Amino acid sequence: LGDRRTRSRAGLAALLAPAGFEPPRWETVEIDLSGPAERVWAAVSGIYDVGPLAPAAVAALRADFLTGAKSLASADGRVPCGFRVHIATARRAA
């Protein structure tokens, strides 16, 4: 979604420079949502917009997720789930 240039440090810098911003500081943060399948479902169904789906479609998607997650679970029942978030901070040049 949006301008693809915002996905990289160089691209974001190119977008912001004409508006007088210094090159952004860029930090990548790993977010670990691993856990029992039900908890992972609760997390990812809140991140992805399932609101427009019919309740029956959400229920089917949840059931498919929980079934598929069984093969991914470790011996202690944890399903791996993680992603990276880039945090950019830009300041206007003085």
mmCIF file of C-alpha atoms in Angstrom:
data_model
loop_
_atom_site.group_PDB
_atom_site.id
_atom_site.type_symbol
_atom_site.label_atom_id
_atom_site.label_comp_id
_atom_site.label_asym_id
_atom_site.label_seq_id
_atom_site.Cartn_x
_atom_site.Cartn_y
_atom_site.Cartn_z
ATOM 1 C CA LEU A 1 0.000 0.000 0.000
ATOM 2 C CA GLY A 2 1.141 3.511 -0.602
ATOM 3 C CA ASP A 3 4.349 4.749 -2.182
ATOM 4 C CA ARG A 4 6.897 1.929 -2.436
ATOM 5 C CA ARG A 5 9.719 4.380 -1.732
ATOM 6 C CA THR A 6 8.629 4.525 1.908
ATOM 7 C CA ARG A 7 9.784 0.913 2.337
ATOM 8 C CA SER A 8 13.500 1.705 2.244
ATOM 9 C CA ARG A 9 15.749 4.198 3.952
ATOM 10 C CA ALA A 10 17.015 5.601 0.646
ATOM 11 C CA GLY A 11 13.529 5.834 -0.820
ATOM 12 C CA LEU A 12 12.145 7.608 2.224
ATOM 13 C CA ALA A 13 15.081 10.016 2.214
ATOM 14 C CA ALA A 14 14.382 10.814 -1.449
ATOM 15 C CA LEU A 15 10.742 11.551 -0.634
ATOM 16 C CA LEU A 16 11.509 13.759 2.355
ATOM 17 C CA ALA A 17 14.515 15.709 1.039
ATOM 18 C CA PRO A 18 12.508 18.053 -1.227
ATOM 19 C CA ALA A 19 10.440 19.063 1.823
ATOM 20 C CA GLY A 20 13.616 20.020 3.705
ATOM 21 C CA PHE A 21 14.103 16.932 5.851
ATOM 22 C CA GLU A 22 17.455 15.444 6.783
ATOM 23 C CA PRO A 23 18.012 11.758 5.931
ATOM 24 C CA PRO A 24 15.901 9.699 8.332
ATOM 25 C CA ARG A 25 17.275 7.583 11.124
ATOM 26 C CA TRP A 26 16.128 4.017 10.575
ATOM 27 C CA GLU A 27 15.662 1.293 13.153
ATOM 28 C CA THR A 28 14.372 -2.198 12.495
ATOM 29 C CA VAL A 29 12.491 -3.841 15.340
ATOM 30 C CA GLU A 30 11.664 -7.551 15.425
ATOM 31 C CA ILE A 31 8.245 -8.343 16.842
ATOM 32 C CA ASP A 32 7.687 -11.881 18.089
ATOM 33 C CA LEU A 33 4.065 -12.949 18.391
ATOM 34 C CA SER A 34 4.854 -16.654 18.720
ATOM 35 C CA GLY A 35 2.714 -18.659 21.084
ATOM 36 C CA PRO A 36 -0.209 -21.041 21.193
ATOM 37 C CA ALA A 37 -2.189 -21.103 17.945
ATOM 38 C CA GLU A 38 -5.228 -19.385 19.494
ATOM 39 C CA ARG A 39 -3.067 -16.491 20.701
ATOM 40 C CA VAL A 40 -1.326 -16.167 17.343
ATOM 41 C CA TRP A 41 -4.725 -16.121 15.628
ATOM 42 C CA ALA A 42 -5.919 -13.389 18.010
ATOM 43 C CA ALA A 43 -2.833 -11.326 17.185
ATOM 44 C CA VAL A 44 -2.818 -11.716 13.408
ATOM 45 C CA SER A 45 -6.578 -11.403 13.002
ATOM 46 C CA GLY A 46 -6.252 -8.042 14.746
ATOM 47 C CA ILE A 47 -3.445 -6.915 12.438
ATOM 48 C CA TYR A 48 -5.012 -8.001 9.173
ATOM 49 C CA ASP A 49 -8.359 -6.467 8.329
ATOM 50 C CA VAL A 50 -10.839 -9.318 8.559
ATOM 51 C CA GLY A 51 -13.656 -6.909 9.457
ATOM 52 C CA PRO A 52 -15.068 -6.692 5.920
ATOM 53 C CA LEU A 53 -15.367 -10.485 5.726
ATOM 54 C CA ALA A 54 -18.633 -12.211 6.497
ATOM 55 C CA PRO A 55 -18.659 -13.904 9.913
ATOM 56 C CA ALA A 56 -18.809 -17.318 8.228
ATOM 57 C CA ALA A 57 -15.723 -16.471 6.165
ATOM 58 C CA VAL A 58 -13.823 -15.365 9.286
ATOM 59 C CA ALA A 59 -14.823 -18.580 11.061
ATOM 60 C CA ALA A 60 -13.638 -20.664 8.085
ATOM 61 C CA LEU A 61 -10.369 -18.723 7.892
ATOM 62 C CA ARG A 62 -9.815 -19.196 11.631
ATOM 63 C CA ALA A 63 -10.502 -22.929 11.379
ATOM 64 C CA ASP A 64 -8.108 -23.263 8.430
ATOM 65 C CA PHE A 65 -5.451 -21.294 10.314
ATOM 66 C CA LEU A 66 -5.754 -23.407 13.459
ATOM 67 C CA THR A 67 -5.603 -26.615 11.414
ATOM 68 C CA GLY A 68 -2.554 -25.458 9.459
ATOM 69 C CA ALA A 69 -0.830 -24.103 12.552
ATOM 70 C CA LYS A 70 -0.699 -27.581 14.093
ATOM 71 C CA SER A 71 2.008 -28.618 11.630
ATOM 72 C CA LEU A 72 4.058 -25.527 12.506
ATOM 73 C CA ALA A 73 3.868 -25.865 16.275
ATOM 74 C CA SER A 74 6.926 -26.847 18.273
ATOM 75 C CA ALA A 75 6.855 -29.628 20.860
ATOM 76 C CA ASP A 76 5.659 -27.148 23.496
ATOM 77 C CA GLY A 77 2.779 -25.995 21.261
ATOM 78 C CA ARG A 78 4.247 -22.658 20.217
ATOM 79 C CA VAL A 79 3.487 -21.511 16.681
ATOM 80 C CA PRO A 80 6.203 -19.245 15.265
ATOM 81 C CA CYS A 81 4.965 -15.820 14.257
ATOM 82 C CA GLY A 82 7.077 -12.749 13.790
ATOM 83 C CA PHE A 83 7.676 -9.754 11.616
ATOM 84 C CA ARG A 84 9.857 -6.690 11.316
ATOM 85 C CA VAL A 85 8.801 -3.084 11.676
ATOM 86 C CA HIS A 86 10.923 -0.215 10.414
ATOM 87 C CA ILE A 87 10.808 2.905 12.547
ATOM 88 C CA ALA A 88 11.959 6.037 10.762
ATOM 89 C CA THR A 89 12.601 9.372 12.414
ATOM 90 C CA ALA A 90 13.166 12.436 10.258
ATOM 91 C CA ARG A 91 13.896 16.018 11.249
ATOM 92 C CA ARG A 92 13.579 19.125 9.202
ATOM 93 C CA ALA A 93 16.914 20.685 8.393
ATOM 94 C CA ALA A 94 17.631 23.844 10.352
#
